[in-house]
Amino acid sequence: MATLSVYLYIPNIVGYIIVLLNCIAFSVCFSNKTLFSLLYFFSFCCDAVDGWCARKFNQDCETSTTVYCCSTTLFFFFRYIYTREVSTACLLVILSQIYRPSLVFLSLLALDFASHWLQMYRIIASHKDVKDSTSWLFRLYYGNRMFMGYCCVSCEVLYIILLLIAKNQTENLMNVVVKSLMQISPLSLLLALSIFGWSIKQIINVIQMKTAADVCVLYDIEKQHKKP
């Protein structure tokens, strides 16, 4: 019964919904781009809902300025691995098959995985708060939910837009982006805002990767010094 109760934690149920939505979305990503975009973005929004549910129903350990500490390993998987990594990774892989050079999206995928996985190990190795970071941008990102939300949403919106506006399977990325920005329309404004937020997020990823790597190295050095 105890095992069943954990499976039925509300944040975990939200996680199941996210997985289901993404499975349906990616199954129609080429045949129905509009449906894909709606399902994918809704699943992304659910990523914020599970954290709120965890705090609301006391199914979360604690809240810090760095991350939400997950009360269950299953919740940890949904929040930090599936919703933030796997779903975005799948979309980046699809875009790499549509646009040239495909290395752009594969590089973004590598950066995203490296920064978030190092951040995960940083959390395990040390409870050092992000307020101690020397980067004002890093502190602003993790200290202001609105700013963080804007950057995260911008990335997902940008990738969705790129999927929607692609007409062929071998589009030139720069040509498509420049052409879309030159058109005076709500879409071009949304694209510009998304690119700005996306750019900040990539800078944050680099800072996060370097900061997390430094903390992990210091943690290993401290362990070596503590050995008899």
C-alpha atoms as a PDB file:
ATOM      1  CA  MET A   1       0.000   0.000   0.000  1.00  0.00           C
ATOM      2  CA  ALA A   2       2.872   2.356   0.790  1.00  0.00           C
ATOM      3  CA  THR A   3       4.302   1.789  -2.695  1.00  0.00           C
ATOM      4  CA  LEU A   4       0.913   2.430  -4.285  1.00  0.00           C
ATOM      5  CA  SER A   5       0.474   5.661  -2.351  1.00  0.00           C
ATOM      6  CA  VAL A   6       3.757   7.012  -3.744  1.00  0.00           C
ATOM      7  CA  TYR A   7       2.710   6.148  -7.287  1.00  0.00           C
ATOM      8  CA  LEU A   8      -0.516   8.061  -6.646  1.00  0.00           C
ATOM      9  CA  TYR A   9       1.189  11.213  -5.380  1.00  0.00           C
ATOM     10  CA  ILE A  10      -0.386  14.109  -7.245  1.00  0.00           C
ATOM     11  CA  PRO A  11       2.958  15.411  -8.667  1.00  0.00           C
ATOM     12  CA  ASN A  12       3.648  11.912 -10.004  1.00  0.00           C
ATOM     13  CA  ILE A  13       0.199  11.738 -11.614  1.00  0.00           C
ATOM     14  CA  VAL A  14       0.954  15.041 -13.347  1.00  0.00           C
ATOM     15  CA  GLY A  15       4.177  13.421 -14.533  1.00  0.00           C
ATOM     16  CA  TYR A  16       2.238  10.537 -16.068  1.00  0.00           C
ATOM     17  CA  ILE A  17       0.046  13.055 -17.888  1.00  0.00           C
ATOM     18  CA  ILE A  18       3.130  14.847 -19.224  1.00  0.00           C
ATOM     19  CA  VAL A  19       4.544  11.579 -20.582  1.00  0.00           C
ATOM     20  CA  LEU A  20       1.215  10.694 -22.209  1.00  0.00           C
ATOM     21  CA  LEU A  21       0.816  14.126 -23.800  1.00  0.00           C
ATOM     22  CA  ASN A  22       4.317  14.004 -25.215  1.00  0.00           C
ATOM     23  CA  CYS A  23       3.854  10.485 -26.597  1.00  0.00           C
ATOM     24  CA  ILE A  24       0.734  11.621 -28.450  1.00  0.00           C
ATOM     25  CA  ALA A  25       2.377  14.877 -29.540  1.00  0.00           C
ATOM     26  CA  PHE A  26       5.477  13.279 -31.046  1.00  0.00           C
ATOM     27  CA  SER A  27       3.404  10.627 -32.791  1.00  0.00           C
ATOM     28  CA  VAL A  28       1.771  13.401 -34.881  1.00  0.00           C
ATOM     29  CA  CYS A  29       4.664  15.887 -35.048  1.00  0.00           C
ATOM     30  CA  PHE A  30       4.954  15.649 -38.839  1.00  0.00           C
ATOM     31  CA  SER A  31       1.360  14.867 -39.796  1.00  0.00           C
ATOM     32  CA  ASN A  32      -0.285  17.532 -37.615  1.00  0.00           C
ATOM     33  CA  LYS A  33       2.108  20.259 -36.477  1.00  0.00           C
ATOM     34  CA  THR A  34      -0.644  22.369 -34.891  1.00  0.00           C
ATOM     35  CA  LEU A  35      -1.839  19.535 -32.667  1.00  0.00           C
ATOM     36  CA  PHE A  36       1.741  18.678 -31.811  1.00  0.00           C
ATOM     37  CA  SER A  37       2.455  22.280 -30.791  1.00  0.00           C
ATOM     38  CA  LEU A  38      -0.617  22.489 -28.558  1.00  0.00           C
ATOM     39  CA  LEU A  39       0.031  19.165 -26.837  1.00  0.00           C
ATOM     40  CA  TYR A  40       3.749  19.804 -26.440  1.00  0.00           C
ATOM     41  CA  PHE A  41       3.315  23.281 -25.004  1.00  0.00           C
ATOM     42  CA  PHE A  42       0.573  22.107 -22.653  1.00  0.00           C
ATOM     43  CA  SER A  43       2.829  19.336 -21.386  1.00  0.00           C
ATOM     44  CA  PHE A  44       5.554  21.938 -20.842  1.00  0.00           C
ATOM     45  CA  CYS A  45       3.131  24.050 -18.782  1.00  0.00           C
ATOM     46  CA  CYS A  46       2.347  20.992 -16.682  1.00  0.00           C
ATOM     47  CA  ASP A  47       5.984  21.045 -15.600  1.00  0.00           C
ATOM     48  CA  ALA A  48       5.137  24.086 -13.469  1.00  0.00           C
ATOM     49  CA  VAL A  49       1.951  22.478 -12.184  1.00  0.00           C
ATOM     50  CA  ASP A  50       3.669  19.440 -10.671  1.00  0.00           C
ATOM     51  CA  GLY A  51       5.961  21.630  -8.580  1.00  0.00           C
ATOM     52  CA  TRP A  52       3.000  23.660  -7.345  1.00  0.00           C
ATOM     53  CA  CYS A  53       1.094  20.472  -6.476  1.00  0.00           C
ATOM     54  CA  ALA A  54       4.107  19.102  -4.601  1.00  0.00           C
ATOM     55  CA  ARG A  55       4.230  22.182  -2.386  1.00  0.00           C
ATOM     56  CA  LYS A  56       0.456  22.564  -2.080  1.00  0.00           C
ATOM     57  CA  PHE A  57      -0.139  18.985  -0.920  1.00  0.00           C
ATOM     58  CA  ASN A  58       3.055  18.714   1.107  1.00  0.00           C
ATOM     59  CA  GLN A  59       4.557  16.107  -1.213  1.00  0.00           C
ATOM     60  CA  ASP A  60       7.808  18.000  -1.616  1.00  0.00           C
ATOM     61  CA  CYS A  61      10.712  18.154   0.822  1.00  0.00           C
ATOM     62  CA  GLU A  62      11.489  21.843   0.769  1.00  0.00           C
ATOM     63  CA  THR A  63      11.774  24.856  -1.473  1.00  0.00           C
ATOM     64  CA  SER A  64      15.019  26.719  -2.035  1.00  0.00           C
ATOM     65  CA  THR A  65      16.212  29.400  -4.393  1.00  0.00           C
ATOM     66  CA  THR A  66      18.028  26.745  -6.347  1.00  0.00           C
ATOM     67  CA  VAL A  67      15.572  23.945  -7.061  1.00  0.00           C
ATOM     68  CA  TYR A  68      12.620  22.115  -5.608  1.00  0.00           C
ATOM     69  CA  CYS A  69      13.867  19.138  -3.648  1.00  0.00           C
ATOM     70  CA  CYS A  70      11.803  16.183  -4.778  1.00  0.00           C
ATOM     71  CA  SER A  71      10.124  14.073  -2.133  1.00  0.00           C
ATOM     72  CA  THR A  72      10.214  10.934  -4.309  1.00  0.00           C
ATOM     73  CA  THR A  73      12.684   9.533  -6.799  1.00  0.00           C
ATOM     74  CA  LEU A  74       9.836   9.157  -9.284  1.00  0.00           C
ATOM     75  CA  PHE A  75       8.985  12.856  -8.991  1.00  0.00           C
ATOM     76  CA  PHE A  76      12.683  13.630  -9.456  1.00  0.00           C
ATOM     77  CA  PHE A  77      12.661  11.645 -12.697  1.00  0.00           C
ATOM     78  CA  PHE A  78       9.630  13.476 -14.088  1.00  0.00           C
ATOM     79  CA  ARG A  79      10.733  16.954 -13.014  1.00  0.00           C
ATOM     80  CA  TYR A  80      14.439  16.949 -13.746  1.00  0.00           C
ATOM     81  CA  ILE A  81      15.004  14.235 -16.331  1.00  0.00           C
ATOM     82  CA  TYR A  82      11.895  13.677 -18.420  1.00  0.00           C
ATOM     83  CA  THR A  83      10.128  17.045 -18.553  1.00  0.00           C
ATOM     84  CA  ARG A  84      13.276  19.164 -18.736  1.00  0.00           C
ATOM     85  CA  GLU A  85      15.505  16.890 -20.759  1.00  0.00           C
ATOM     86  CA  VAL A  86      13.882  14.116 -22.758  1.00  0.00           C
ATOM     87  CA  SER A  87      10.946  16.034 -24.257  1.00  0.00           C
ATOM     88  CA  THR A  88      13.072  19.021 -25.296  1.00  0.00           C
ATOM     89  CA  ALA A  89      15.764  16.669 -26.577  1.00  0.00           C
ATOM     90  CA  CYS A  90      13.247  14.892 -28.809  1.00  0.00           C
ATOM     91  CA  LEU A  91      12.115  18.205 -30.284  1.00  0.00           C
ATOM     92  CA  LEU A  92      15.706  19.291 -30.916  1.00  0.00           C
ATOM     93  CA  VAL A  93      16.408  15.998 -32.691  1.00  0.00           C
ATOM     94  CA  ILE A  94      13.354  16.540 -34.921  1.00  0.00           C
ATOM     95  CA  LEU A  95      14.506  20.074 -35.752  1.00  0.00           C
ATOM     96  CA  SER A  96      17.973  18.735 -36.578  1.00  0.00           C
ATOM     97  CA  GLN A  97      16.323  16.598 -39.254  1.00  0.00           C
ATOM     98  CA  ILE A  98      14.507  19.585 -40.745  1.00  0.00           C
ATOM     99  CA  TYR A  99      17.076  22.380 -40.660  1.00  0.00           C
ATOM    100  CA  ARG A 100      20.626  22.735 -41.879  1.00  0.00           C
ATOM    101  CA  PRO A 101      23.117  22.878 -40.340  1.00  0.00           C
ATOM    102  CA  SER A 102      21.732  20.176 -38.065  1.00  0.00           C
ATOM    103  CA  LEU A 103      24.785  20.535 -35.821  1.00  0.00           C
ATOM    104  CA  VAL A 104      23.201  23.682 -34.331  1.00  0.00           C
ATOM    105  CA  PHE A 105      20.391  21.733 -32.698  1.00  0.00           C
ATOM    106  CA  LEU A 106      22.595  18.793 -31.745  1.00  0.00           C
ATOM    107  CA  SER A 107      24.981  21.238 -30.037  1.00  0.00           C
ATOM    108  CA  LEU A 108      22.072  22.802 -28.156  1.00  0.00           C
ATOM    109  CA  LEU A 109      21.015  19.324 -27.100  1.00  0.00           C
ATOM    110  CA  ALA A 110      24.505  18.536 -25.808  1.00  0.00           C
ATOM    111  CA  LEU A 111      24.726  21.848 -23.934  1.00  0.00           C
ATOM    112  CA  ASP A 112      21.315  21.368 -22.355  1.00  0.00           C
ATOM    113  CA  PHE A 113      22.110  17.854 -21.164  1.00  0.00           C
ATOM    114  CA  ALA A 114      25.583  18.740 -19.918  1.00  0.00           C
ATOM    115  CA  SER A 115      24.479  21.807 -17.949  1.00  0.00           C
ATOM    116  CA  HIS A 116      21.441  20.184 -16.334  1.00  0.00           C
ATOM    117  CA  TRP A 117      23.126  16.890 -15.504  1.00  0.00           C
ATOM    118  CA  LEU A 118      26.088  18.696 -13.958  1.00  0.00           C
ATOM    119  CA  GLN A 119      23.604  20.835 -12.047  1.00  0.00           C
ATOM    120  CA  MET A 120      21.915  17.674 -10.787  1.00  0.00           C
ATOM    121  CA  TYR A 121      25.212  16.282  -9.531  1.00  0.00           C
ATOM    122  CA  ARG A 122      26.025  19.657  -7.999  1.00  0.00           C
ATOM    123  CA  ILE A 123      22.800  19.421  -5.993  1.00  0.00           C
ATOM    124  CA  ILE A 124      23.757  15.930  -4.804  1.00  0.00           C
ATOM    125  CA  ALA A 125      27.338  16.914  -3.987  1.00  0.00           C
ATOM    126  CA  SER A 126      26.683  20.266  -2.345  1.00  0.00           C
ATOM    127  CA  HIS A 127      23.812  22.335  -0.996  1.00  0.00           C
ATOM    128  CA  LYS A 128      25.580  25.579  -1.855  1.00  0.00           C
ATOM    129  CA  ASP A 129      22.997  28.172  -2.797  1.00  0.00           C
ATOM    130  CA  VAL A 130      23.037  29.941  -6.155  1.00  0.00           C
ATOM    131  CA  LYS A 131      23.137  33.240  -4.275  1.00  0.00           C
ATOM    132  CA  ASP A 132      26.803  32.474  -3.700  1.00  0.00           C
ATOM    133  CA  SER A 133      27.476  32.496  -7.439  1.00  0.00           C
ATOM    134  CA  THR A 134      29.670  35.291  -8.744  1.00  0.00           C
ATOM    135  CA  SER A 135      27.464  35.715 -11.822  1.00  0.00           C
ATOM    136  CA  TRP A 136      24.726  38.324 -11.408  1.00  0.00           C
ATOM    137  CA  LEU A 137      22.867  36.846 -14.376  1.00  0.00           C
ATOM    138  CA  PHE A 138      22.899  33.399 -12.783  1.00  0.00           C
ATOM    139  CA  ARG A 139      21.600  34.826  -9.492  1.00  0.00           C
ATOM    140  CA  LEU A 140      18.917  36.789 -11.315  1.00  0.00           C
ATOM    141  CA  TYR A 141      17.806  33.717 -13.246  1.00  0.00           C
ATOM    142  CA  TYR A 142      17.349  31.526 -10.170  1.00  0.00           C
ATOM    143  CA  GLY A 143      16.207  34.359  -7.931  1.00  0.00           C
ATOM    144  CA  ASN A 144      13.415  35.706 -10.138  1.00  0.00           C
ATOM    145  CA  ARG A 145      10.702  33.239 -11.154  1.00  0.00           C
ATOM    146  CA  MET A 146       9.275  35.558 -13.805  1.00  0.00           C
ATOM    147  CA  PHE A 147      12.659  35.956 -15.494  1.00  0.00           C
ATOM    148  CA  MET A 148      13.347  32.225 -15.330  1.00  0.00           C
ATOM    149  CA  GLY A 149       9.888  31.487 -16.702  1.00  0.00           C
ATOM    150  CA  TYR A 150      10.387  33.901 -19.590  1.00  0.00           C
ATOM    151  CA  CYS A 151      13.693  32.296 -20.578  1.00  0.00           C
ATOM    152  CA  CYS A 152      12.391  28.728 -20.323  1.00  0.00           C
ATOM    153  CA  VAL A 153       9.166  29.466 -22.193  1.00  0.00           C
ATOM    154  CA  SER A 154      11.115  31.357 -24.876  1.00  0.00           C
ATOM    155  CA  CYS A 155      13.179  28.266 -25.659  1.00  0.00           C
ATOM    156  CA  GLU A 156      10.164  26.022 -26.078  1.00  0.00           C
ATOM    157  CA  VAL A 157       8.197  28.621 -28.043  1.00  0.00           C
ATOM    158  CA  LEU A 158      11.150  29.231 -30.367  1.00  0.00           C
ATOM    159  CA  TYR A 159      11.511  25.522 -31.122  1.00  0.00           C
ATOM    160  CA  ILE A 160       7.774  25.176 -31.738  1.00  0.00           C
ATOM    161  CA  ILE A 161       7.776  28.184 -34.089  1.00  0.00           C
ATOM    162  CA  LEU A 162      10.714  26.753 -36.036  1.00  0.00           C
ATOM    163  CA  LEU A 163       8.812  23.510 -36.469  1.00  0.00           C
ATOM    164  CA  LEU A 164       5.645  25.298 -37.589  1.00  0.00           C
ATOM    165  CA  ILE A 165       7.269  27.611 -40.143  1.00  0.00           C
ATOM    166  CA  ALA A 166       9.407  24.912 -41.781  1.00  0.00           C
ATOM    167  CA  LYS A 167       8.033  24.074 -45.217  1.00  0.00           C
ATOM    168  CA  ASN A 168      10.622  21.551 -46.386  1.00  0.00           C
ATOM    169  CA  GLN A 169      12.758  18.852 -44.815  1.00  0.00           C
ATOM    170  CA  THR A 170      16.051  20.606 -45.619  1.00  0.00           C
ATOM    171  CA  GLU A 171      15.509  24.226 -44.614  1.00  0.00           C
ATOM    172  CA  ASN A 172      18.425  26.614 -44.101  1.00  0.00           C
ATOM    173  CA  LEU A 173      18.059  27.790 -40.520  1.00  0.00           C
ATOM    174  CA  MET A 174      19.399  31.320 -40.953  1.00  0.00           C
ATOM    175  CA  ASN A 175      17.392  31.968 -44.116  1.00  0.00           C
ATOM    176  CA  VAL A 176      14.140  30.895 -42.449  1.00  0.00           C
ATOM    177  CA  VAL A 177      14.767  32.915 -39.280  1.00  0.00           C
ATOM    178  CA  VAL A 178      15.831  36.090 -41.119  1.00  0.00           C
ATOM    179  CA  LYS A 179      12.925  35.867 -43.555  1.00  0.00           C
ATOM    180  CA  SER A 180      10.451  35.398 -40.709  1.00  0.00           C
ATOM    181  CA  LEU A 181      11.887  38.311 -38.722  1.00  0.00           C
ATOM    182  CA  MET A 182      11.689  40.620 -41.761  1.00  0.00           C
ATOM    183  CA  GLN A 183       7.944  40.112 -41.966  1.00  0.00           C
ATOM    184  CA  ILE A 184       6.071  42.629 -39.833  1.00  0.00           C
ATOM    185  CA  SER A 185       3.602  40.417 -38.038  1.00  0.00           C
ATOM    186  CA  PRO A 186       2.716  39.129 -34.556  1.00  0.00           C
ATOM    187  CA  LEU A 187       4.642  35.958 -35.389  1.00  0.00           C
ATOM    188  CA  SER A 188       7.832  37.886 -36.150  1.00  0.00           C
ATOM    189  CA  LEU A 189       7.491  39.790 -32.846  1.00  0.00           C
ATOM    190  CA  LEU A 190       6.968  36.540 -30.954  1.00  0.00           C
ATOM    191  CA  LEU A 191       9.953  35.031 -32.742  1.00  0.00           C
ATOM    192  CA  ALA A 192      12.156  38.004 -31.816  1.00  0.00           C
ATOM    193  CA  LEU A 193      11.101  37.870 -28.153  1.00  0.00           C
ATOM    194  CA  SER A 194      11.685  34.126 -28.107  1.00  0.00           C
ATOM    195  CA  ILE A 195      15.148  34.433 -29.621  1.00  0.00           C
ATOM    196  CA  PHE A 196      16.130  37.006 -26.982  1.00  0.00           C
ATOM    197  CA  GLY A 197      14.943  34.808 -24.094  1.00  0.00           C
ATOM    198  CA  TRP A 198      16.479  31.733 -25.732  1.00  0.00           C
ATOM    199  CA  SER A 199      19.848  33.514 -26.014  1.00  0.00           C
ATOM    200  CA  ILE A 200      19.845  34.365 -22.315  1.00  0.00           C
ATOM    201  CA  LYS A 201      18.963  30.762 -21.469  1.00  0.00           C
ATOM    202  CA  GLN A 202      21.933  29.446 -23.445  1.00  0.00           C
ATOM    203  CA  ILE A 203      24.256  31.841 -21.602  1.00  0.00           C
ATOM    204  CA  ILE A 204      22.747  30.610 -18.336  1.00  0.00           C
ATOM    205  CA  ASN A 205      23.357  27.004 -19.424  1.00  0.00           C
ATOM    206  CA  VAL A 206      27.047  27.732 -19.997  1.00  0.00           C
ATOM    207  CA  ILE A 207      27.373  29.532 -16.644  1.00  0.00           C
ATOM    208  CA  GLN A 208      25.456  26.736 -14.917  1.00  0.00           C
ATOM    209  CA  MET A 209      27.679  24.082 -16.454  1.00  0.00           C
ATOM    210  CA  LYS A 210      30.859  25.884 -15.361  1.00  0.00           C
ATOM    211  CA  THR A 211      29.531  26.665 -11.868  1.00  0.00           C
ATOM    212  CA  ALA A 212      28.298  23.122 -11.303  1.00  0.00           C
ATOM    213  CA  ALA A 213      31.571  21.646 -12.566  1.00  0.00           C
ATOM    214  CA  ASP A 214      33.545  23.854 -10.153  1.00  0.00           C
ATOM    215  CA  VAL A 215      31.393  22.773  -7.195  1.00  0.00           C
ATOM    216  CA  CYS A 216      31.744  19.085  -8.132  1.00  0.00           C
ATOM    217  CA  VAL A 217      35.534  19.436  -8.400  1.00  0.00           C
ATOM    218  CA  LEU A 218      35.730  21.155  -5.005  1.00  0.00           C
ATOM    219  CA  TYR A 219      33.542  18.440  -3.516  1.00  0.00           C
ATOM    220  CA  ASP A 220      35.903  15.750  -4.841  1.00  0.00           C
ATOM    221  CA  ILE A 221      38.928  17.635  -3.473  1.00  0.00           C
ATOM    222  CA  GLU A 222      37.290  17.899  -0.040  1.00  0.00           C
ATOM    223  CA  LYS A 223      36.560  14.170  -0.059  1.00  0.00           C
ATOM    224  CA  GLN A 224      40.192  13.445  -0.883  1.00  0.00           C
ATOM    225  CA  HIS A 225      41.366  15.635   2.007  1.00  0.00           C
ATOM    226  CA  LYS A 226      39.010  13.893   4.443  1.00  0.00           C
ATOM    227  CA  LYS A 227      40.436  10.466   3.663  1.00  0.00           C
ATOM    228  CA  PRO A 228      42.766   9.168   6.405  1.00  0.00           C
END
